[in-house]
C-alpha cells in the first residue's frame, strides 16, 4: 500500500463536484483501490456519497491510500488531482 | 375580476393562459416475491435512462443557466450509479425479495436521512438532491413521462411547488411565468425564475385552483398579484407596466458592461444592497460593481438560536467568493428597534429606536460580536470583504470596534487561520452625532456609508415606522442633504470614500445633488443598478448644483 497525506485547501472542502470527479478518477484504475482516511473513518474514493458524507472541510488532513496495480503511478495521479482541485 | 395575492419572488409582468404542471403522483407499493433477475434488469434500464436524461439536462443547463447548475445535474448522474446507493438497493431487493421501486425508495430515504443529519449546512442541503435523484429513477421505473407542457402556446405555469429538476426540464420557450401555491423567495423555483428573468409568484396557497386552467392570468411578479378577468382600469395599468418593462429591458441590454461615469468623466461606484447570499445572482445579472451593503441580519432573523461562526462564515464566504474580488461590504448585526429576535432576550424598551440596538448590542455583548467578526475575517481570505459597523455615534465606539477586530485577527494568527489583515473597516453614518463628529470619525476608518432612512428618522425626529407622519418624514429635507454634505466633506478631507446605502441612493431625482455633494458610491437594490447607470451616464457632474440644500 502506498500512502500520502494531504491537507484540503478548497474553501468548501470536498463538495459534490470534486467528489464526483474523484470518484470517476478512482474508478478509472482497473486494479488499484484508492481509499481516503479521515480520523478513524476510511472509505473508497469511488464511493461518492460516502466520501461526501465524511464532511471533509478546508484545513482537514486526510490520508490517501492506494492498494494494488501500479501503486506509485496511481498515487501520483491522485495526488495531482488533489493539488489541482482540492 | 378575480385577484389572488401571493409573494412576488421574481419581478416582471406577463399574461397568458394558466397551465397546471402535471406530476404523476404514482405511489410506490411493495411487491413481494418479485423475480430478482427481472427487477435488476429493470433497475439497470431505469438507471441508464436517468443518467441519459441528467446529462441532457446538464447540457441544456450549461446553455441556459450557467455552469454551476449544470454541475448539479452531472453530480446527480453520478449519484444514480453511486456504489453504496446501488448496493443498498440491491441488498433490499435481495433480502426482501421485493420490486425495484420499493428498493429504490428505501435506499433514497436512507441516504437522504444520512445527509439530512450532517452538521454542515451545505451537506444537509444535499438530502434534497438525493430525493430528486430517487424520484427520477422511480419515474423511469414506472414509466412516468415527466411533466412537459402539453400546450401549443406559451403558458403561465401553475404548480404546488417545483423541484429543481422539474423547473429546468421544462421547455422554457413555453413558459411566461410561474405561480406556485407553496415555496418561498429562497425556493429553487424562485431562484431559477430570477436567473431566467421570468416573473414568479409563490405562496398563493389554496386560492390557486386547478379550475383556473385555461383562463388568462395577468401576473405581476413585483407586487405578487395574479389577476383573472381584469376590469378595464386594472388592465390598462397592467399594460402600462408591461410597456415600461419592455422599455426597461431595452435599456438594460444597452447598459450592461458600461462604465458608471458621467458625461464629464466623474466616476460613481454603483453597488448593490443584498440581504442574503441568494441575492448574489441578481447582483451579477444586473452587473452590480460590488456590494455596498450585505445585511447580516438574515442569519439571525432566520435562526432559532445564535448562528454559529461556521454558518456565518459560509454565508459571507459565498458572497465574497461569488463577487470575485469586487468589494463586498458586510454590515455587522443590526437588530433592535424594528428588528427583534426572540433568543437575544432583549428587555422591552420604551423607545427602541433610541435603545440598545445594532453596535450597542455588540459592544455590550462581546461574545456575539466576536463570533461574527471571526466569521467575517475568515471570509476575508476569499474575496474583498469590508466590514461596516452600524449606528455609530462616538469615536470611542469605533476605537472599541477596532480593538475587537485586532483581537480577532490576533486569535486567527495564533490559530493559523487565513484572513486579510488589510480588510477595510467602515461605519454607517446614520445619526446626527456621527455627522457632527464626522471629521474625527473619518480619521478612524476606511469609508463611510450613509443609511438615509435612519439618518432621516434621527435628524427630523420622525419615527420611520409611524404611518401618520407623512409629509414630516421627508428624506429630501435640506437638513438631511446638508448632513450628507458635511459627512462627505469630512470623508474627503481624510482621504476616504463615502457612499449611500439607504433607499435614497436609488432616488434618481437626487442624483444630481449627490454628484454635486461629491458622493463616491451609491448602493441600491440589484434591479435599480441599470436604471441608475443610465441616469449617471446622462449626467454632467460639473453643472450639478447644491440648490436642494437651500431651504
Coordinates of C-alpha atoms in Angstrom, one line a residue:
Chain A
X1 CA 0.0 0.0 0.0
X2 CA 1.3 3.4 -1.0
X3 CA 0.1 6.3 1.2
X4 CA 0.3 10.1 1.3
X5 CA -1.2 12.9 3.5
X6 CA -3.0 15.9 2.1
X7 CA -4.5 19.0 3.6
X8 CA -7.6 20.2 1.9
X9 CA -7.3 23.8 0.6
X10 CA -10.6 24.2 -1.2
X11 CA -12.7 26.6 0.9
X12 CA -15.8 24.4 0.7
X13 CA -14.0 21.2 1.4
X14 CA -14.7 18.1 -0.6
X15 CA -18.0 19.1 -2.1
X16 CA -20.2 17.5 -4.7
X17 CA -18.2 18.4 -7.9
X18 CA -14.7 17.4 -6.9
X19 CA -16.1 14.3 -5.0
X20 CA -17.8 13.3 -8.3
X21 CA -14.6 13.8 -10.3
X22 CA -12.6 12.0 -7.7
X23 CA -14.9 9.0 -7.9
X24 CA -14.6 9.0 -11.7
X25 CA -10.9 9.0 -11.5
X26 CA -10.7 6.3 -8.8
X27 CA -12.9 4.1 -10.9
X28 CA -10.6 4.5 -13.9
X29 CA -7.9 2.5 -12.3
X30 CA -8.8 -1.1 -13.1
X31 CA -6.7 -3.0 -10.5
X32 CA -5.9 -0.3 -7.9
X33 CA -8.2 0.6 -5.0
X34 CA -7.9 4.2 -3.8
X35 CA -9.0 5.0 -0.2
X36 CA -9.5 8.2 1.8
X37 CA -9.0 8.2 5.6
X38 CA -10.0 10.9 7.9
X39 CA -9.6 10.2 11.6
X40 CA -10.8 6.6 12.1
X41 CA -13.0 6.5 9.0
X42 CA -11.8 5.0 5.8
X43 CA -13.8 4.9 2.5
X44 CA -13.1 4.1 -1.1
X45 CA -12.6 7.2 -3.2
X46 CA -15.1 5.7 -5.7
X47 CA -17.8 5.8 -3.0
X48 CA -19.2 9.2 -3.9
X49 CA -21.9 9.6 -1.3
X50 CA -19.7 8.1 1.5
X51 CA -16.9 10.4 0.6
X52 CA -19.3 13.4 0.8
X53 CA -20.8 12.2 4.0
X54 CA -17.4 12.3 5.7
X55 CA -17.8 16.1 5.6
X56 CA -14.2 16.8 4.8
X57 CA -13.6 20.6 5.2
X58 CA -11.0 23.1 4.3
X59 CA -7.9 22.6 6.5
X60 CA -8.7 18.9 7.3
X61 CA -5.9 16.5 6.8
X62 CA -6.7 13.2 5.1
X63 CA -4.6 10.2 4.2
X64 CA -4.9 8.8 0.7
X65 CA -4.0 5.1 0.2
X66 CA -3.5 3.1 -3.0
X67 CA -3.6 -0.7 -3.0
X68 CA -2.7 -2.9 -5.9
X69 CA -1.8 -2.2 -9.5
X70 CA 0.8 0.5 -10.3
X71 CA 0.6 2.0 -6.8
X72 CA 3.2 4.7 -7.3
X73 CA 1.7 5.8 -10.7
X74 CA -1.9 5.9 -9.4
X75 CA -0.8 7.7 -6.2
X76 CA 0.9 10.3 -8.4
X77 CA -2.2 10.8 -10.5
X78 CA -4.4 11.1 -7.4
X79 CA -2.1 13.5 -5.7
X80 CA -2.1 15.6 -8.8
X81 CA -5.9 15.6 -8.8
X82 CA -5.9 16.8 -5.2
X83 CA -3.4 19.5 -5.8
X84 CA -5.3 20.8 -8.8
X85 CA -8.9 20.5 -7.4
X86 CA -8.9 20.5 -3.7
Chain B
X1 CA -62.4 40.2 -11.9
X2 CA -60.6 37.8 -9.6
X3 CA -57.4 38.7 -7.8
X4 CA -55.1 36.4 -5.9
X5 CA -52.4 37.7 -3.7
X6 CA -49.1 35.9 -3.2
X7 CA -45.5 36.8 -2.7
X8 CA -43.7 38.2 -5.8
X9 CA -40.4 36.4 -5.9
X10 CA -39.2 37.3 -9.4
X11 CA -40.1 40.7 -10.9
X12 CA -41.8 41.4 -14.2
X13 CA -45.3 41.3 -15.6
X14 CA -46.7 38.8 -18.1
X15 CA -50.0 37.4 -19.1
X16 CA -51.1 34.1 -20.7
X17 CA -53.3 31.0 -20.2
X18 CA -52.9 29.2 -16.9
X19 CA -51.5 25.7 -17.2
X20 CA -51.2 23.3 -14.3
X21 CA -47.9 21.4 -14.0
X22 CA -48.8 17.7 -14.2
X23 CA -46.8 15.5 -11.9
X24 CA -47.5 11.8 -11.7
X25 CA -48.1 11.1 -8.1
X26 CA -47.8 7.4 -8.7
X27 CA -47.2 5.9 -5.3
X28 CA -44.7 3.2 -4.8
X29 CA -46.1 -0.1 -3.5
X30 CA -44.2 -3.0 -2.2
X31 CA -44.5 -6.2 -4.3
X32 CA -43.1 -9.3 -2.6
X33 CA -41.8 -12.4 -4.3
X34 CA -40.6 -10.5 -7.3
X35 CA -38.2 -12.1 -9.7
X36 CA -34.7 -10.7 -8.6
X37 CA -33.1 -11.1 -12.1
X38 CA -36.0 -9.3 -13.8
X39 CA -36.0 -6.5 -11.2
X40 CA -32.3 -6.0 -11.6
X41 CA -32.7 -5.7 -15.3
X42 CA -35.5 -3.1 -14.9
X43 CA -33.3 -1.2 -12.4
X44 CA -30.4 -1.1 -14.8
X45 CA -32.6 0.2 -17.6
X46 CA -34.0 2.9 -15.4
X47 CA -30.6 3.9 -14.2
X48 CA -29.3 4.2 -17.8
X49 CA -32.3 6.3 -18.8
X50 CA -31.9 8.5 -15.7
X51 CA -28.2 9.2 -16.5
X52 CA -29.1 10.0 -20.1
X53 CA -31.7 12.4 -19.0
X54 CA -29.5 14.1 -16.4
X55 CA -26.6 14.5 -18.9
X56 CA -29.0 16.1 -21.3
X57 CA -30.3 18.4 -18.6
X58 CA -26.8 19.3 -17.7
X59 CA -26.1 20.3 -21.4
X60 CA -29.3 22.3 -21.6
X61 CA -28.5 24.0 -18.3
X62 CA -25.0 24.9 -19.3
X63 CA -26.5 27.0 -22.1
X64 CA -29.4 28.5 -20.1
X65 CA -28.5 28.9 -16.5
X66 CA -24.7 28.5 -16.3
X67 CA -22.0 26.1 -15.2
X68 CA -22.9 25.9 -11.6
X69 CA -26.4 24.5 -12.2
X70 CA -25.1 22.2 -14.9
X71 CA -22.7 20.6 -12.5
X72 CA -25.6 19.9 -10.1
X73 CA -27.1 17.6 -12.7
X74 CA -23.8 15.9 -13.5
X75 CA -23.4 15.1 -9.9
X76 CA -27.0 13.8 -9.9
X77 CA -26.0 11.5 -12.7
X78 CA -23.1 10.2 -10.6
X79 CA -25.5 9.6 -7.6
X80 CA -27.5 7.3 -9.8
X81 CA -24.5 5.0 -10.1
X82 CA -23.1 5.5 -6.6
X83 CA -21.7 2.2 -5.3
X84 CA -23.2 2.4 -1.9
X85 CA -26.6 3.7 -3.0
X86 CA -26.8 0.9 -5.7
X87 CA -25.6 -1.7 -3.2
X88 CA -28.3 -0.6 -0.8
X89 CA -30.9 -1.0 -3.5
X90 CA -29.6 -4.4 -4.4
X91 CA -29.5 -5.6 -0.8
X92 CA -33.1 -4.5 -0.2
X93 CA -34.2 -6.3 -3.4
X94 CA -32.4 -9.5 -2.4
X95 CA -33.2 -9.6 1.3
X96 CA -36.9 -8.6 0.9
X97 CA -37.5 -10.2 -2.5
X98 CA -39.2 -7.1 -3.5
X99 CA -39.7 -5.0 -6.6
X100 CA -37.1 -2.4 -7.7
X101 CA -39.4 0.5 -7.0
X102 CA -39.7 -0.3 -3.3
X103 CA -35.9 -0.9 -3.0
X104 CA -35.1 2.4 -4.7
X105 CA -37.4 4.3 -2.5
X106 CA -36.0 2.6 0.7
X107 CA -32.4 3.4 -0.4
X108 CA -33.3 7.0 -1.2
X109 CA -34.9 7.6 2.2
X110 CA -31.9 6.1 3.9
X111 CA -29.3 8.2 2.1
X112 CA -31.4 11.4 2.3
X113 CA -31.6 10.8 6.1
X114 CA -27.9 10.4 6.3
X115 CA -27.2 13.7 4.6
X116 CA -30.0 15.5 6.5
X117 CA -28.3 14.5 9.8
X118 CA -25.0 16.1 8.9
X119 CA -23.6 19.1 10.7
X120 CA -22.5 21.1 7.6
X121 CA -25.3 23.1 6.1
X122 CA -24.1 22.5 2.5
X123 CA -24.2 18.8 3.1
X124 CA -27.6 18.9 4.7
X125 CA -28.9 20.5 1.6
X126 CA -27.7 17.6 -0.4
X127 CA -30.6 15.5 1.0
X128 CA -32.9 17.2 -1.4
X129 CA -30.6 16.1 -4.3
X130 CA -30.8 12.5 -3.2
X131 CA -34.6 12.7 -3.1
X132 CA -34.6 14.3 -6.5
X133 CA -32.4 11.6 -8.0
X134 CA -34.5 8.9 -6.3
X135 CA -37.7 10.3 -7.8
X136 CA -36.2 10.3 -11.2
X137 CA -35.2 6.7 -11.0
X138 CA -38.7 5.8 -9.7
X139 CA -40.3 7.7 -12.6
X140 CA -38.2 5.9 -15.1
X141 CA -39.0 2.6 -13.4
X142 CA -42.7 3.3 -13.5
X143 CA -42.7 4.7 -17.0
X144 CA -43.9 8.1 -15.9
X145 CA -43.4 10.7 -18.5
X146 CA -42.1 13.7 -16.7
X147 CA -44.1 16.9 -16.9
X148 CA -43.5 18.6 -20.2
X149 CA -46.0 21.2 -21.1
X150 CA -48.7 19.9 -23.4
X151 CA -49.7 23.2 -24.9
X152 CA -49.1 24.8 -28.3
X153 CA -49.0 28.3 -26.9
X154 CA -46.8 29.7 -24.1
X155 CA -48.4 29.5 -20.6
X156 CA -48.3 30.8 -17.1
X157 CA -47.2 27.6 -15.3
X158 CA -49.0 26.9 -12.0
X159 CA -48.0 24.2 -9.5
X160 CA -47.9 23.4 -5.8
X161 CA -44.2 23.8 -5.9
X162 CA -41.5 22.8 -8.3
X163 CA -38.3 20.7 -7.6
X164 CA -35.1 22.0 -9.3
X165 CA -35.0 19.3 -11.9
X166 CA -38.7 19.9 -12.7
X167 CA -38.1 23.6 -13.2
X168 CA -35.2 23.0 -15.6
X169 CA -36.5 20.3 -17.8
X170 CA -39.4 22.5 -18.8
X171 CA -39.5 23.9 -22.2
X172 CA -38.6 27.5 -21.4
X173 CA -39.9 28.8 -24.6
X174 CA -43.4 27.7 -23.4
X175 CA -43.3 29.5 -20.1
X176 CA -44.2 33.1 -19.5
X177 CA -44.1 33.0 -15.7
X178 CA -44.5 30.8 -12.6
X179 CA -47.1 30.8 -9.9
X180 CA -47.0 28.3 -7.0
X181 CA -49.1 27.5 -4.0
X182 CA -46.2 26.9 -1.7
X183 CA -42.5 27.9 -1.9
X184 CA -40.6 31.0 -0.7
X185 CA -38.3 33.6 -2.1
X186 CA -35.5 31.2 -1.4
X187 CA -37.0 28.2 -3.1
X188 CA -35.4 26.7 -6.2
X189 CA -38.4 27.9 -8.3
X190 CA -37.9 31.5 -7.3
X191 CA -34.2 31.4 -7.7
X192 CA -34.3 29.9 -11.1
X193 CA -37.1 32.2 -12.2
X194 CA -34.9 35.1 -11.3
X195 CA -32.0 33.6 -13.1
X196 CA -34.1 33.1 -16.2
X197 CA -35.7 36.5 -15.9
X198 CA -39.3 35.2 -15.7
X199 CA -41.8 36.6 -13.2
X200 CA -42.8 34.3 -10.4
X201 CA -45.2 34.5 -7.5
X202 CA -45.2 32.0 -4.7
X203 CA -47.3 31.3 -1.6
X204 CA -50.6 31.7 -3.4
X205 CA -52.0 28.8 -1.3
X206 CA -55.4 27.4 -1.9
X207 CA -56.6 30.4 -3.9
X208 CA -54.7 28.9 -6.8
X209 CA -57.1 26.3 -8.1
X210 CA -56.8 23.8 -10.9
X211 CA -60.2 25.1 -12.2
X212 CA -58.4 28.2 -13.3
X213 CA -56.6 26.2 -16.0
X214 CA -57.1 27.9 -19.4
X215 CA -58.1 31.3 -18.0
X216 CA -55.8 34.1 -18.9
X217 CA -53.8 35.2 -15.9
X218 CA -52.2 38.6 -15.6
X219 CA -49.1 38.1 -13.4
X220 CA -47.2 40.8 -11.6
X221 CA -44.1 39.4 -10.1
X222 CA -43.3 42.6 -8.3
X223 CA -46.5 43.0 -6.3
X224 CA -47.3 39.3 -6.2
X225 CA -50.7 39.8 -7.6
X226 CA -52.4 37.5 -10.1
X227 CA -55.5 38.9 -11.9
X228 CA -58.0 36.9 -13.8
X229 CA -60.6 38.6 -16.0
X230 CA -59.4 42.1 -15.1
X231 CA -61.6 45.2 -15.3
X232 CA -60.6 48.0 -17.6
X233 CA -58.6 50.2 -15.3
X234 CA -56.7 47.2 -13.9
X235 CA -56.0 46.0 -17.5
X236 CA -54.8 49.5 -18.5
X237 CA -52.5 49.8 -15.5
X238 CA -51.1 46.3 -16.3
X239 CA -50.5 47.2 -20.0
X240 CA -48.7 50.4 -19.0
X241 CA -46.5 48.4 -16.7
X242 CA -45.8 45.9 -19.4
X243 CA -44.8 48.7 -21.8
X244 CA -42.5 50.2 -19.2
X245 CA -40.9 46.8 -18.7
X246 CA -40.2 46.4 -22.4
X247 CA -38.6 49.8 -22.5
X248 CA -36.5 48.9 -19.4
X249 CA -35.4 45.7 -21.0
X250 CA -34.1 47.5 -24.0
X251 CA -32.3 49.9 -21.6
X252 CA -30.9 47.1 -19.6
X253 CA -29.3 45.5 -22.6
X254 CA -27.5 48.6 -23.6
X255 CA -26.3 49.4 -20.0
X256 CA -24.7 46.0 -19.2
X257 CA -20.9 46.3 -19.2
X258 CA -21.0 50.1 -19.4
X259 CA -19.0 52.3 -17.1
X260 CA -20.7 54.2 -14.3
X261 CA -19.3 57.5 -15.4
X262 CA -20.9 60.9 -16.1
X263 CA -20.5 62.7 -19.4
X264 CA -17.7 64.8 -18.0
X265 CA -15.9 61.8 -16.6
X266 CA -16.8 61.6 -13.0
X267 CA -17.0 58.0 -11.8
X268 CA -19.6 56.7 -9.4
X269 CA -19.4 53.3 -7.8
X270 CA -22.7 51.6 -8.4
X271 CA -23.0 48.8 -5.8
X272 CA -25.9 46.6 -4.6
X273 CA -27.7 46.0 -1.3
X274 CA -28.4 42.4 -0.5
X275 CA -30.0 40.5 2.3
X276 CA -28.6 37.0 1.8
X277 CA -26.3 35.0 -0.4
X278 CA -29.3 34.1 -2.6
X279 CA -29.3 37.6 -3.9
X280 CA -25.9 37.2 -5.5
X281 CA -27.2 36.1 -8.9
X282 CA -29.3 39.2 -9.1
X283 CA -26.2 41.3 -8.5
X284 CA -24.3 39.6 -11.2
X285 CA -27.3 39.6 -13.6
X286 CA -27.6 43.3 -13.2
X287 CA -23.9 44.0 -13.5
X288 CA -23.5 45.5 -10.0
X289 CA -19.9 46.6 -9.5
X290 CA -19.8 45.5 -5.9
X291 CA -21.9 45.0 -2.8
X292 CA -22.3 48.2 -0.8
X293 CA -24.5 46.6 1.9
X294 CA -24.8 43.0 2.8
X295 CA -27.2 42.9 5.7
X296 CA -26.1 40.2 8.1
X297 CA -29.4 40.1 10.0
X298 CA -30.9 37.4 7.8
X299 CA -28.6 34.9 9.6
X300 CA -30.0 35.9 13.0
X301 CA -33.6 36.5 12.0
X302 CA -34.0 33.1 10.3
X303 CA -32.4 31.2 13.1
X304 CA -33.9 30.0 16.4
X305 CA -30.6 30.4 18.2
X306 CA -27.4 32.3 17.7
X307 CA -25.9 31.4 14.3
X308 CA -22.6 29.6 14.7
X309 CA -19.3 31.1 13.4
X310 CA -19.2 28.4 10.7
X311 CA -22.7 29.1 9.5
X312 CA -21.9 32.8 9.3
X313 CA -18.6 32.2 7.6
X314 CA -20.2 30.0 4.9
X315 CA -22.7 32.8 4.1
X316 CA -20.1 35.6 4.0
X317 CA -17.6 33.5 2.1
X318 CA -20.2 32.5 -0.6
X319 CA -20.8 36.2 -1.3
X320 CA -17.2 37.3 -1.1
X321 CA -16.0 34.5 -3.4
X322 CA -19.0 35.0 -5.7
X323 CA -18.1 38.6 -6.3
X324 CA -14.7 37.5 -7.5
X325 CA -12.5 40.3 -6.0
X326 CA -15.1 43.0 -6.2
X327 CA -15.8 44.8 -2.9
X328 CA -18.3 43.3 -0.6
X329 CA -19.3 45.5 2.4
X330 CA -20.8 43.4 5.1
X331 CA -22.7 45.2 7.9
X332 CA -22.4 43.7 11.3
X333 CA -25.5 42.8 13.2
X334 CA -28.1 45.5 13.1
X335 CA -31.1 44.3 15.2
X336 CA -33.1 46.0 17.8
X337 CA -35.6 48.8 17.0
X338 CA -37.9 47.4 14.3
X339 CA -36.0 44.1 14.0
X340 CA -36.4 41.9 17.1
X341 CA -35.1 38.4 17.6
X342 CA -36.5 36.3 20.5
X343 CA -33.4 34.5 21.6
X344 CA -31.5 37.7 22.1
X345 CA -33.8 38.1 25.1
X346 CA -33.8 41.9 24.9
X347 CA -35.5 44.0 27.5
X348 CA -38.6 45.7 26.4
X349 CA -37.8 49.4 25.7
X350 CA -40.0 52.4 25.8
X351 CA -38.2 53.8 22.8
X352 CA -36.4 51.1 20.9
X353 CA -35.2 53.3 18.1
X354 CA -33.2 55.2 20.8
X355 CA -32.4 52.0 22.7
X356 CA -30.0 49.1 22.8
X357 CA -29.7 48.3 19.1
X358 CA -27.1 47.5 16.4
X359 CA -23.5 48.2 17.6
X360 CA -24.7 48.9 21.1
X361 CA -25.8 45.2 21.4
X362 CA -22.4 44.1 20.0
X363 CA -20.4 46.3 22.3
X364 CA -22.4 45.2 25.3
X365 CA -22.3 41.5 24.4
X366 CA -18.8 40.8 23.2
X367 CA -19.4 37.1 22.7
X368 CA -21.9 37.8 20.0
X369 CA -19.7 40.4 18.3
X370 CA -16.6 38.3 18.4
X371 CA -18.3 35.3 16.7
X372 CA -19.4 37.5 13.9
X373 CA -16.1 39.2 13.5
X374 CA -14.3 35.9 13.4
X375 CA -16.6 34.7 10.6
X376 CA -16.1 38.0 8.7
X377 CA -12.3 37.9 8.9
X378 CA -12.2 34.2 7.9
X379 CA -14.3 35.1 4.9
X380 CA -11.9 38.0 4.0
X381 CA -9.5 35.3 2.8
X382 CA -11.9 34.6 -0.1
X383 CA -12.6 37.9 -1.6
X384 CA -12.6 41.7 -1.0
X385 CA -14.6 41.9 2.2
X386 CA -15.1 45.2 4.0
X387 CA -16.6 45.3 7.5
X388 CA -19.2 48.0 8.4
X389 CA -20.4 49.0 11.8
X390 CA -24.0 50.4 12.2
X391 CA -25.4 53.1 14.5
X392 CA -22.1 54.8 15.4
X393 CA -22.4 58.0 17.4
X394 CA -18.9 58.3 19.1
X395 CA -15.3 57.9 18.3
X396 CA -14.7 55.7 21.3
X397 CA -17.2 53.2 19.8
X398 CA -15.2 52.9 16.6
X399 CA -12.0 52.5 18.6
X400 CA -13.6 49.8 20.6
X401 CA -14.8 48.0 17.5
X402 CA -11.3 48.2 16.1
X403 CA -9.9 46.8 19.3
X404 CA -12.2 43.8 18.8
X405 CA -11.0 43.4 15.2
X406 CA -7.4 43.5 16.3
X407 CA -8.1 40.8 19.0
X408 CA -9.9 38.6 16.5
X409 CA -7.0 39.0 14.0
X410 CA -4.5 38.0 16.7
X411 CA -6.6 35.0 17.5
X412 CA -6.7 33.9 13.9
X413 CA -2.9 34.4 13.7
X414 CA -2.4 32.1 16.7
X415 CA -4.7 29.5 15.1
X416 CA -3.0 29.8 11.8
X417 CA -6.3 30.7 10.0
X418 CA -6.1 32.8 6.9
X419 CA -7.6 36.3 6.7
X420 CA -6.9 39.5 5.0
X421 CA -5.2 41.9 7.5
X422 CA -5.9 44.8 5.3
X423 CA -9.7 44.3 5.4
X424 CA -11.4 47.7 5.2
X425 CA -13.3 48.9 8.1
X426 CA -16.1 51.4 7.7
X427 CA -19.1 52.9 9.6
X428 CA -22.6 53.7 8.9
X429 CA -23.4 57.4 9.1
X430 CA -27.0 57.4 10.3
X431 CA -27.1 59.5 13.5
X432 CA -26.8 63.3 13.8
X433 CA -23.9 62.7 16.3
X434 CA -21.9 61.0 13.6
X435 CA -22.4 64.0 11.3
X436 CA -21.2 66.5 13.9
X437 CA -18.1 64.4 14.7
X438 CA -17.6 63.1 11.1
X439 CA -14.2 64.7 10.8
X440 CA -12.9 62.8 13.8
X441 CA -14.6 59.5 12.7
X442 CA -13.2 59.8 9.2
X443 CA -9.7 59.6 10.7
X444 CA -10.5 56.2 12.3
X445 CA -12.0 54.3 9.3
X446 CA -11.6 53.5 5.6
X447 CA -15.0 54.5 4.4
X448 CA -18.4 56.0 5.3
X449 CA -21.8 54.7 4.2
X450 CA -24.9 56.7 4.8
X451 CA -28.0 55.0 6.0
X452 CA -30.5 57.5 4.8
X453 CA -33.6 56.0 6.4
X454 CA -32.2 56.2 9.9
X455 CA -30.4 59.5 9.2
X456 CA -33.8 61.0 8.2
X457 CA -35.5 59.5 11.2
X458 CA -33.0 60.8 13.7
X459 CA -32.3 64.1 12.0
X460 CA -36.0 65.0 11.6
X461 CA -37.1 63.3 14.9
X462 CA -39.6 61.3 12.9
X463 CA -40.3 57.7 13.6
X464 CA -39.9 55.9 10.3
X465 CA -42.4 53.2 11.3
X466 CA -45.2 55.6 12.0
X467 CA -47.6 55.8 9.1
X468 CA -49.2 59.1 10.0
X469 CA -46.1 61.3 9.9
X470 CA -46.4 61.5 6.1
X471 CA -45.1 64.9 5.0
X472 CA -43.0 65.3 8.1
X473 CA -40.8 62.4 7.2
X474 CA -39.0 63.8 4.2
X475 CA -35.7 62.3 3.2
X476 CA -35.3 65.3 0.7
X477 CA -35.3 67.7 3.7
X478 CA -32.4 70.2 3.3
X479 CA -31.2 69.1 6.8
X480 CA -30.7 65.6 5.6
X481 CA -29.0 66.7 2.4
X482 CA -26.8 69.1 4.3
X483 CA -25.8 66.3 6.7
X484 CA -24.7 64.3 3.7
X485 CA -22.6 67.2 2.6
X486 CA -20.9 67.6 6.0
X487 CA -20.1 63.9 6.1
X488 CA -18.8 63.9 2.5
X489 CA -16.5 66.9 3.1
X490 CA -15.2 65.2 6.3
X491 CA -14.6 61.9 4.4
X492 CA -12.8 63.6 1.6
X493 CA -10.7 65.7 3.9
X494 CA -9.5 62.5 5.5
X495 CA -9.0 60.8 2.1
X496 CA -11.7 58.2 2.4
X497 CA -14.7 57.4 0.3
X498 CA -18.3 57.8 1.1
X499 CA -21.4 56.1 -0.2
X500 CA -25.1 55.9 0.4
X501 CA -26.7 52.5 1.1
X502 CA -30.2 53.7 2.1
X503 CA -33.2 53.7 -0.2
X504 CA -32.4 57.3 -1.2
X505 CA -29.4 56.1 -3.3
X506 CA -31.8 54.9 -6.0
X507 CA -33.8 58.1 -6.0
X508 CA -32.9 59.4 -9.4
X509 CA -34.3 62.9 -8.6
X510 CA -31.5 63.3 -6.2
X511 CA -28.7 62.0 -8.4
X512 CA -27.5 65.5 -9.4
X513 CA -27.5 66.6 -5.8
X514 CA -25.4 63.5 -4.9
X515 CA -23.0 64.4 -7.7
X516 CA -22.7 68.0 -6.5
X517 CA -22.1 66.9 -2.9
X518 CA -19.4 64.5 -4.1
X519 CA -20.8 61.1 -3.1
X520 CA -18.5 58.4 -4.4
X521 CA -20.7 55.3 -4.2
X522 CA -24.4 54.5 -4.4
X523 CA -25.6 51.1 -3.2
X524 CA -29.0 50.2 -4.5
X525 CA -31.2 47.1 -4.9
X526 CA -29.9 45.0 -7.9
X527 CA -32.8 45.8 -10.1
X528 CA -32.0 49.6 -9.7
X529 CA -28.4 49.3 -10.9
X530 CA -29.0 49.6 -14.6
X531 CA -31.6 52.4 -14.5
X532 CA -29.2 54.3 -12.2
X533 CA -26.3 53.6 -14.5
X534 CA -28.3 55.0 -17.4
X535 CA -29.0 58.2 -15.4
X536 CA -25.4 58.6 -14.4
X537 CA -24.3 58.4 -18.0
X538 CA -26.6 61.2 -19.0
X539 CA -25.4 63.5 -16.2
X540 CA -22.8 66.2 -16.2
X541 CA -21.2 66.4 -12.7
X542 CA -19.7 69.8 -13.3
X543 CA -23.0 71.5 -13.8
X544 CA -24.8 69.8 -10.8
X545 CA -25.7 72.2 -8.1
X546 CA -26.4 72.2 -4.3
X547 CA -29.7 74.1 -4.7
X548 CA -31.6 71.3 -2.9
X549 CA -29.6 72.1 0.2
X550 CA -31.2 75.6 0.3
X551 CA -34.3 76.0 2.4

